[in-house]
Amino acid sequence: MRFNKYYLAALSSFVIWGFFSLALKPLKDYASLDILFYRIFLATIFLLIINLVFRRNEVRNDVAAFREMEKATQRRTIILTCLGGFLLILNWFLFIYAINHVSLQSASFAYMICPIVTTILAFFILKEKLSRWQWFSVVLCIVSCAILAYGHITDLVYSLVIAFSFALYLISQRKNNQFDRFVVLTVQMVIASVVILPFYPTYSGLLPTASLFYVLLVVIVILFTIVPLYLNLYALKGMNSSAVGILMYTNPLIHFILAVFYFKEEVHLNQILSYGLILISIVVFNERLLFRKSKTE
């Protein structure tokens, strides 16, 4: 696997997401659903403006390409795009809830499981091949998660739901790669907005009045939603899902560092050991990139 623009895009997306808690933690006094509502609505508005004003040619080309497809391909594309929107809603809500109402480390743990789930699902669903070293890396990841889950079975079950939702998102969008990724992301946000809009009047709280809420929401929407999601979808055009999944480990590693050194959360020996194994597993999974001459995968 060469270090190319797709690899850089995937790595950049997870590094950006690693710092998400810096913008999310100050909003802990707001309900998770409210943050989710406004995040999706604002993201949809921004994406529609960008596509309809600045990227009209790309939209026209994708519409024309969709019309030329066979009916079966059209149905598959619609299903995969809608599925992506639903999975994003589920993943975002659970992640926001974990950050603000459980602990930062519990959210990190979900994204420690996710690469393993993604890699295994990609092997069985997409038939992606892994080398012996890469399988050894997966085993190291499983051991590290088992160490971290010891004594926290409830958190493990909760984290598995978050992990499976994002892993399935990656797998589904690896198959949905015929169109411009920015256009696909816009359609998924529109779908997400349509799905949650009926729930807004009943489940939303009072309209926030603090300017900080809206400033942070704009930062979350642009820097921690649109940019990394686009980079992630772009990376899937040139990388397999398992490779993108393993790079996801940069996300919980940054979360863990922030939790310990910035938010001063308590850390235990098993966590240090577990995250140490994760670092080793990342190196092992990418041994061809790090220790061999560059070559096309």
mmCIF file of C-alpha atoms in Angstrom:
data_model
loop_
_atom_site.group_PDB
_atom_site.id
_atom_site.type_symbol
_atom_site.label_atom_id
_atom_site.label_comp_id
_atom_site.label_asym_id
_atom_site.label_seq_id
_atom_site.Cartn_x
_atom_site.Cartn_y
_atom_site.Cartn_z
ATOM 1 C CA MET A 1 0.000 0.000 0.000
ATOM 2 C CA ARG A 2 1.576 3.247 -1.104
ATOM 3 C CA PHE A 3 1.407 6.472 0.829
ATOM 4 C CA ASN A 4 -0.771 8.354 -1.659
ATOM 5 C CA LYS A 5 -3.500 10.965 -1.687
ATOM 6 C CA TYR A 6 -6.140 8.429 -0.610
ATOM 7 C CA TYR A 7 -4.048 7.284 2.352
ATOM 8 C CA LEU A 8 -3.408 10.917 3.324
ATOM 9 C CA ALA A 9 -7.128 11.725 3.050
ATOM 10 C CA ALA A 10 -8.092 8.808 5.321
ATOM 11 C CA LEU A 11 -5.410 9.617 7.894
ATOM 12 C CA SER A 12 -6.340 13.325 7.902
ATOM 13 C CA SER A 13 -10.033 12.578 8.454
ATOM 14 C CA PHE A 14 -9.359 10.501 11.575
ATOM 15 C CA VAL A 15 -6.810 12.963 12.967
ATOM 16 C CA ILE A 16 -9.424 15.726 12.642
ATOM 17 C CA TRP A 17 -12.083 13.566 14.312
ATOM 18 C CA GLY A 18 -9.628 12.842 17.114
ATOM 19 C CA PHE A 19 -9.936 16.455 18.269
ATOM 20 C CA PHE A 20 -13.754 16.496 18.038
ATOM 21 C CA SER A 21 -14.140 16.432 21.825
ATOM 22 C CA LEU A 22 -12.553 19.901 22.093
ATOM 23 C CA ALA A 23 -15.618 21.372 20.394
ATOM 24 C CA LEU A 24 -18.133 18.918 21.853
ATOM 25 C CA LYS A 25 -17.250 18.961 25.552
ATOM 26 C CA PRO A 26 -18.223 22.641 26.046
ATOM 27 C CA LEU A 27 -21.740 21.653 24.919
ATOM 28 C CA LYS A 28 -22.214 18.983 27.608
ATOM 29 C CA ASP A 29 -25.054 20.985 29.228
ATOM 30 C CA TYR A 30 -27.135 20.619 26.068
ATOM 31 C CA ALA A 31 -29.137 17.491 25.256
ATOM 32 C CA SER A 32 -27.468 15.059 22.866
ATOM 33 C CA LEU A 33 -30.527 15.086 20.614
ATOM 34 C CA ASP A 34 -30.436 18.884 20.326
ATOM 35 C CA ILE A 35 -26.789 18.795 19.267
ATOM 36 C CA LEU A 36 -27.626 16.072 16.743
ATOM 37 C CA PHE A 37 -30.607 17.998 15.335
ATOM 38 C CA TYR A 38 -28.697 21.217 14.769
ATOM 39 C CA ARG A 39 -25.581 19.434 13.513
ATOM 40 C CA ILE A 40 -27.504 17.617 10.802
ATOM 41 C CA PHE A 41 -29.674 20.594 9.826
ATOM 42 C CA LEU A 42 -26.726 22.998 9.574
ATOM 43 C CA ALA A 43 -24.586 20.464 7.705
ATOM 44 C CA THR A 44 -27.399 19.930 5.202
ATOM 45 C CA ILE A 45 -27.817 23.680 4.623
ATOM 46 C CA PHE A 46 -24.070 24.224 4.120
ATOM 47 C CA LEU A 47 -23.745 21.273 1.740
ATOM 48 C CA LEU A 48 -26.774 22.282 -0.338
ATOM 49 C CA ILE A 49 -25.436 25.825 -0.728
ATOM 50 C CA ILE A 50 -21.973 24.575 -1.733
ATOM 51 C CA ASN A 51 -23.323 22.115 -4.314
ATOM 52 C CA LEU A 52 -26.123 24.218 -5.776
ATOM 53 C CA VAL A 53 -24.055 27.421 -5.997
ATOM 54 C CA PHE A 54 -20.457 26.319 -6.595
ATOM 55 C CA ARG A 55 -20.653 22.716 -7.870
ATOM 56 C CA ARG A 56 -23.619 22.666 -10.219
ATOM 57 C CA ASN A 57 -21.665 20.924 -13.001
ATOM 58 C CA GLU A 58 -20.795 18.007 -10.710
ATOM 59 C CA VAL A 59 -24.450 17.704 -9.666
ATOM 60 C CA ARG A 60 -25.618 17.713 -13.314
ATOM 61 C CA ASN A 61 -23.039 15.088 -14.269
ATOM 62 C CA ASP A 62 -24.096 12.793 -11.423
ATOM 63 C CA VAL A 63 -27.799 13.180 -12.241
ATOM 64 C CA ALA A 64 -27.063 12.343 -15.886
ATOM 65 C CA ALA A 65 -24.945 9.340 -14.868
ATOM 66 C CA PHE A 66 -27.711 8.084 -12.564
ATOM 67 C CA ARG A 67 -30.326 8.302 -15.341
ATOM 68 C CA GLU A 68 -28.129 6.231 -17.663
ATOM 69 C CA MET A 69 -27.799 3.391 -15.132
ATOM 70 C CA GLU A 70 -29.778 0.184 -15.314
ATOM 71 C CA LYS A 71 -32.793 -0.021 -12.996
ATOM 72 C CA ALA A 72 -31.130 -2.589 -10.735
ATOM 73 C CA THR A 73 -28.031 -0.408 -10.348
ATOM 74 C CA GLN A 74 -30.220 2.612 -9.612
ATOM 75 C CA ARG A 75 -32.044 0.714 -6.869
ATOM 76 C CA ARG A 76 -28.774 -0.458 -5.327
ATOM 77 C CA THR A 77 -27.389 3.096 -5.368
ATOM 78 C CA ILE A 78 -30.521 4.500 -3.704
ATOM 79 C CA ILE A 79 -30.464 1.781 -1.030
ATOM 80 C CA LEU A 80 -26.763 2.272 -0.242
ATOM 81 C CA THR A 81 -27.094 6.061 -0.121
ATOM 82 C CA CYS A 82 -30.144 5.932 2.166
ATOM 83 C CA LEU A 83 -28.469 3.310 4.347
ATOM 84 C CA GLY A 84 -25.472 5.611 4.733
ATOM 85 C CA GLY A 85 -27.707 8.443 5.920
ATOM 86 C CA PHE A 86 -29.452 6.238 8.504
ATOM 87 C CA LEU A 87 -26.155 4.837 9.818
ATOM 88 C CA LEU A 88 -24.698 8.318 10.214
ATOM 89 C CA ILE A 89 -27.670 9.432 12.316
ATOM 90 C CA LEU A 90 -27.345 6.428 14.632
ATOM 91 C CA ASN A 91 -23.569 6.735 14.932
ATOM 92 C CA TRP A 92 -23.575 10.467 15.607
ATOM 93 C CA PHE A 93 -26.251 10.318 18.276
ATOM 94 C CA LEU A 94 -24.571 7.504 20.185
ATOM 95 C CA PHE A 95 -21.161 9.153 19.910
ATOM 96 C CA ILE A 96 -22.432 12.533 21.172
ATOM 97 C CA TYR A 97 -24.209 10.808 24.049
ATOM 98 C CA ALA A 98 -21.055 8.873 24.981
ATOM 99 C CA ILE A 99 -18.858 11.982 24.929
ATOM 100 C CA ASN A 100 -21.151 14.132 27.067
ATOM 101 C CA HIS A 101 -22.944 11.641 29.324
ATOM 102 C CA VAL A 102 -20.661 8.611 29.746
ATOM 103 C CA SER A 103 -16.973 9.472 29.316
ATOM 104 C CA LEU A 104 -14.551 10.461 26.600
ATOM 105 C CA GLN A 105 -12.742 7.163 27.030
ATOM 106 C CA SER A 106 -15.947 5.173 26.485
ATOM 107 C CA ALA A 107 -16.385 6.886 23.107
ATOM 108 C CA SER A 108 -12.743 6.178 22.292
ATOM 109 C CA PHE A 109 -13.290 2.522 23.116
ATOM 110 C CA ALA A 110 -16.067 2.341 20.521
ATOM 111 C CA TYR A 111 -13.639 3.464 17.841
ATOM 112 C CA MET A 112 -11.066 0.974 19.071
ATOM 113 C CA ILE A 113 -13.511 -1.828 18.298
ATOM 114 C CA CYS A 114 -14.674 -0.300 15.025
ATOM 115 C CA PRO A 115 -11.522 -1.000 12.945
ATOM 116 C CA ILE A 116 -11.653 -4.666 13.925
ATOM 117 C CA VAL A 117 -15.328 -4.875 12.993
ATOM 118 C CA THR A 118 -14.659 -3.017 9.712
ATOM 119 C CA THR A 119 -11.750 -5.277 8.793
ATOM 120 C CA ILE A 120 -13.658 -8.480 9.498
ATOM 121 C CA LEU A 121 -16.824 -7.281 7.714
ATOM 122 C CA ALA A 122 -14.747 -6.163 4.717
ATOM 123 C CA PHE A 123 -13.166 -9.637 4.576
ATOM 124 C CA PHE A 124 -16.515 -11.452 4.552
ATOM 125 C CA ILE A 125 -18.717 -8.953 2.673
ATOM 126 C CA LEU A 126 -16.326 -7.248 0.240
ATOM 127 C CA LYS A 127 -13.885 -10.198 -0.013
ATOM 128 C CA GLU A 128 -10.927 -7.923 0.740
ATOM 129 C CA LYS A 129 -7.680 -9.803 1.245
ATOM 130 C CA LEU A 130 -5.348 -9.395 4.226
ATOM 131 C CA SER A 131 -1.753 -10.488 4.615
ATOM 132 C CA ARG A 132 -0.599 -12.641 7.517
ATOM 133 C CA TRP A 133 0.911 -9.566 9.187
ATOM 134 C CA GLN A 134 -2.389 -7.718 8.838
ATOM 135 C CA TRP A 135 -4.288 -10.616 10.405
ATOM 136 C CA PHE A 136 -1.744 -10.587 13.233
ATOM 137 C CA SER A 137 -2.475 -6.873 13.637
ATOM 138 C CA VAL A 138 -6.208 -7.666 13.936
ATOM 139 C CA VAL A 139 -5.434 -10.247 16.653
ATOM 140 C CA LEU A 140 -3.402 -7.621 18.568
ATOM 141 C CA CYS A 141 -6.370 -5.251 18.307
ATOM 142 C CA ILE A 142 -8.744 -7.877 19.685
ATOM 143 C CA VAL A 143 -6.383 -8.575 22.611
ATOM 144 C CA SER A 144 -6.077 -4.846 23.372
ATOM 145 C CA CYS A 145 -9.867 -4.421 23.353
ATOM 146 C CA ALA A 146 -10.293 -7.458 25.621
ATOM 147 C CA ILE A 147 -7.840 -5.897 28.098
ATOM 148 C CA LEU A 148 -9.680 -2.587 28.012
ATOM 149 C CA ALA A 149 -13.111 -4.221 28.314
ATOM 150 C CA TYR A 150 -12.186 -6.196 31.440
ATOM 151 C CA GLY A 151 -14.559 -5.080 34.184
ATOM 152 C CA HIS A 152 -16.500 -2.815 31.799
ATOM 153 C CA ILE A 153 -18.822 -5.216 29.982
ATOM 154 C CA THR A 154 -21.687 -2.711 29.850
ATOM 155 C CA ASP A 155 -19.462 -0.142 28.154
ATOM 156 C CA LEU A 156 -18.311 -2.846 25.740
ATOM 157 C CA VAL A 157 -21.865 -3.648 24.639
ATOM 158 C CA TYR A 158 -22.669 0.048 24.256
ATOM 159 C CA SER A 159 -19.464 0.624 22.290
ATOM 160 C CA LEU A 160 -20.184 -2.296 19.969
ATOM 161 C CA VAL A 161 -23.334 -0.582 18.702
ATOM 162 C CA ILE A 162 -21.374 2.581 17.857
ATOM 163 C CA ALA A 163 -18.638 0.512 16.238
ATOM 164 C CA PHE A 164 -20.983 -1.569 14.088
ATOM 165 C CA SER A 165 -22.884 1.510 12.868
ATOM 166 C CA PHE A 166 -19.746 3.220 11.548
ATOM 167 C CA ALA A 167 -18.198 -0.015 10.244
ATOM 168 C CA LEU A 168 -21.344 -0.729 8.230
ATOM 169 C CA TYR A 169 -21.258 2.865 6.959
ATOM 170 C CA LEU A 170 -17.702 2.380 5.642
ATOM 171 C CA ILE A 171 -18.565 -0.982 4.081
ATOM 172 C CA SER A 172 -21.721 0.287 2.387
ATOM 173 C CA GLN A 173 -20.030 3.399 0.992
ATOM 174 C CA ARG A 174 -17.104 1.373 -0.380
ATOM 175 C CA LYS A 175 -19.692 -0.162 -2.705
ATOM 176 C CA ASN A 176 -21.335 3.193 -3.424
ATOM 177 C CA ASN A 177 -18.501 4.878 -5.320
ATOM 178 C CA GLN A 178 -19.889 5.741 -8.748
ATOM 179 C CA PHE A 179 -20.606 9.407 -7.997
ATOM 180 C CA ASP A 180 -18.912 12.552 -6.772
ATOM 181 C CA ARG A 181 -18.325 12.049 -3.046
ATOM 182 C CA PHE A 182 -19.412 15.550 -2.109
ATOM 183 C CA VAL A 183 -22.718 15.069 -3.913
ATOM 184 C CA VAL A 184 -23.240 11.702 -2.192
ATOM 185 C CA LEU A 185 -22.541 13.278 1.193
ATOM 186 C CA THR A 186 -25.069 16.041 0.463
ATOM 187 C CA VAL A 187 -27.773 13.534 -0.476
ATOM 188 C CA GLN A 188 -27.094 11.559 2.714
ATOM 189 C CA MET A 189 -27.399 14.698 4.839
ATOM 190 C CA VAL A 190 -30.693 15.572 3.136
ATOM 191 C CA ILE A 191 -31.937 12.051 3.897
ATOM 192 C CA ALA A 192 -30.795 12.385 7.508
ATOM 193 C CA SER A 193 -32.597 15.736 7.837
ATOM 194 C CA VAL A 194 -35.822 14.319 6.397
ATOM 195 C CA VAL A 195 -35.672 11.361 8.798
ATOM 196 C CA ILE A 196 -35.153 13.413 11.974
ATOM 197 C CA LEU A 197 -37.331 16.415 11.070
ATOM 198 C CA PRO A 198 -40.621 14.825 12.312
ATOM 199 C CA PHE A 199 -38.983 14.160 15.703
ATOM 200 C CA TYR A 200 -37.700 17.713 16.144
ATOM 201 C CA PRO A 201 -40.922 19.364 17.484
ATOM 202 C CA THR A 202 -41.453 16.635 20.097
ATOM 203 C CA TYR A 203 -37.939 15.796 21.250
ATOM 204 C CA SER A 204 -36.022 19.062 20.906
ATOM 205 C CA GLY A 205 -35.465 21.332 23.882
ATOM 206 C CA LEU A 206 -35.804 25.095 24.052
ATOM 207 C CA LEU A 207 -34.118 26.996 21.247
ATOM 208 C CA PRO A 208 -30.549 27.721 22.449
ATOM 209 C CA THR A 209 -29.840 31.412 22.930
ATOM 210 C CA ALA A 210 -26.132 31.363 23.829
ATOM 211 C CA SER A 211 -23.911 32.524 20.967
ATOM 212 C CA LEU A 212 -21.253 29.971 21.994
ATOM 213 C CA PHE A 213 -23.640 27.150 21.059
ATOM 214 C CA TYR A 214 -23.957 28.354 17.474
ATOM 215 C CA VAL A 215 -20.271 29.202 17.102
ATOM 216 C CA LEU A 216 -19.295 25.708 18.221
ATOM 217 C CA LEU A 217 -22.009 24.140 16.051
ATOM 218 C CA VAL A 218 -20.594 25.872 12.961
ATOM 219 C CA VAL A 219 -17.116 24.599 13.875
ATOM 220 C CA ILE A 220 -18.511 21.093 14.398
ATOM 221 C CA VAL A 221 -20.415 21.163 11.110
ATOM 222 C CA ILE A 222 -17.571 22.460 8.929
ATOM 223 C CA LEU A 223 -14.400 21.187 10.596
ATOM 224 C CA PHE A 224 -15.647 18.010 12.290
ATOM 225 C CA THR A 225 -18.423 16.903 9.919
ATOM 226 C CA ILE A 226 -18.176 18.048 6.305
ATOM 227 C CA VAL A 227 -14.375 18.048 5.944
ATOM 228 C CA PRO A 228 -13.572 14.652 7.536
ATOM 229 C CA LEU A 229 -16.611 12.894 6.041
ATOM 230 C CA TYR A 230 -15.640 14.082 2.565
ATOM 231 C CA LEU A 231 -12.011 13.012 3.121
ATOM 232 C CA ASN A 232 -13.223 9.629 4.359
ATOM 233 C CA LEU A 233 -15.494 9.036 1.381
ATOM 234 C CA TYR A 234 -12.745 10.219 -0.978
ATOM 235 C CA ALA A 235 -10.259 7.795 0.590
ATOM 236 C CA LEU A 236 -12.630 4.879 -0.041
ATOM 237 C CA LYS A 237 -12.281 5.492 -3.788
ATOM 238 C CA GLY A 238 -8.630 4.406 -3.683
ATOM 239 C CA MET A 239 -8.262 2.276 -0.539
ATOM 240 C CA ASN A 240 -9.979 -0.841 0.710
ATOM 241 C CA SER A 241 -12.211 -0.659 3.777
ATOM 242 C CA SER A 242 -9.899 -2.662 6.029
ATOM 243 C CA ALA A 243 -6.988 -0.252 5.474
ATOM 244 C CA VAL A 244 -9.222 2.754 6.163
ATOM 245 C CA GLY A 245 -10.555 0.942 9.235
ATOM 246 C CA ILE A 246 -7.120 0.392 10.754
ATOM 247 C CA LEU A 247 -6.193 4.050 10.227
ATOM 248 C CA MET A 248 -9.260 4.804 12.338
ATOM 249 C CA TYR A 249 -7.135 3.927 15.375
ATOM 250 C CA THR A 250 -5.541 7.369 15.199
ATOM 251 C CA ASN A 251 -8.942 8.686 16.359
ATOM 252 C CA PRO A 252 -9.178 6.892 19.755
ATOM 253 C CA LEU A 253 -5.452 7.381 20.368
ATOM 254 C CA ILE A 254 -5.908 11.148 20.145
ATOM 255 C CA HIS A 255 -9.072 10.860 22.268
ATOM 256 C CA PHE A 256 -7.115 8.964 24.906
ATOM 257 C CA ILE A 257 -4.290 11.508 24.959
ATOM 258 C CA LEU A 258 -6.786 14.372 25.295
ATOM 259 C CA ALA A 259 -8.741 12.531 27.990
ATOM 260 C CA VAL A 260 -5.613 12.004 30.095
ATOM 261 C CA PHE A 261 -3.606 15.169 29.538
ATOM 262 C CA TYR A 262 -6.269 17.784 28.731
ATOM 263 C CA PHE A 263 -9.505 16.663 30.409
ATOM 264 C CA LYS A 264 -7.612 14.983 33.300
ATOM 265 C CA GLU A 265 -9.671 11.791 33.247
ATOM 266 C CA GLU A 266 -8.339 8.967 35.423
ATOM 267 C CA VAL A 267 -6.151 6.416 33.620
ATOM 268 C CA HIS A 268 -5.387 2.816 34.618
ATOM 269 C CA LEU A 269 -2.597 0.378 33.799
ATOM 270 C CA ASN A 270 -4.821 -1.769 31.582
ATOM 271 C CA GLN A 271 -5.615 1.296 29.463
ATOM 272 C CA ILE A 272 -1.935 2.130 29.006
ATOM 273 C CA LEU A 273 -1.203 -1.485 28.033
ATOM 274 C CA SER A 274 -4.185 -1.619 25.678
ATOM 275 C CA TYR A 275 -3.327 1.603 23.845
ATOM 276 C CA GLY A 276 0.298 0.488 23.625
ATOM 277 C CA LEU A 277 -0.823 -2.672 21.821
ATOM 278 C CA ILE A 278 -2.930 -0.532 19.512
ATOM 279 C CA LEU A 279 0.137 1.484 18.501
ATOM 280 C CA ILE A 280 2.022 -1.731 17.777
ATOM 281 C CA SER A 281 -0.915 -3.095 15.762
ATOM 282 C CA ILE A 282 -0.997 0.037 13.570
ATOM 283 C CA VAL A 283 2.706 -0.375 12.799
ATOM 284 C CA VAL A 284 2.238 -4.100 12.067
ATOM 285 C CA PHE A 285 -0.765 -3.535 9.794
ATOM 286 C CA ASN A 286 1.180 -0.953 7.778
ATOM 287 C CA GLU A 287 4.483 -2.861 7.727
ATOM 288 C CA ARG A 288 4.529 -2.916 3.918
ATOM 289 C CA LEU A 289 4.213 0.854 3.862
ATOM 290 C CA LEU A 290 6.717 1.478 6.640
ATOM 291 C CA PHE A 291 9.374 -1.173 6.093
ATOM 292 C CA ARG A 292 9.268 -2.185 2.458
ATOM 293 C CA LYS A 293 9.759 -0.396 -0.816
ATOM 294 C CA SER A 294 6.666 1.349 -2.079
ATOM 295 C CA LYS A 295 4.635 -0.728 -4.496
ATOM 296 C CA THR A 296 1.112 -0.774 -5.824
ATOM 297 C CA GLU A 297 -1.216 -2.778 -3.646
#
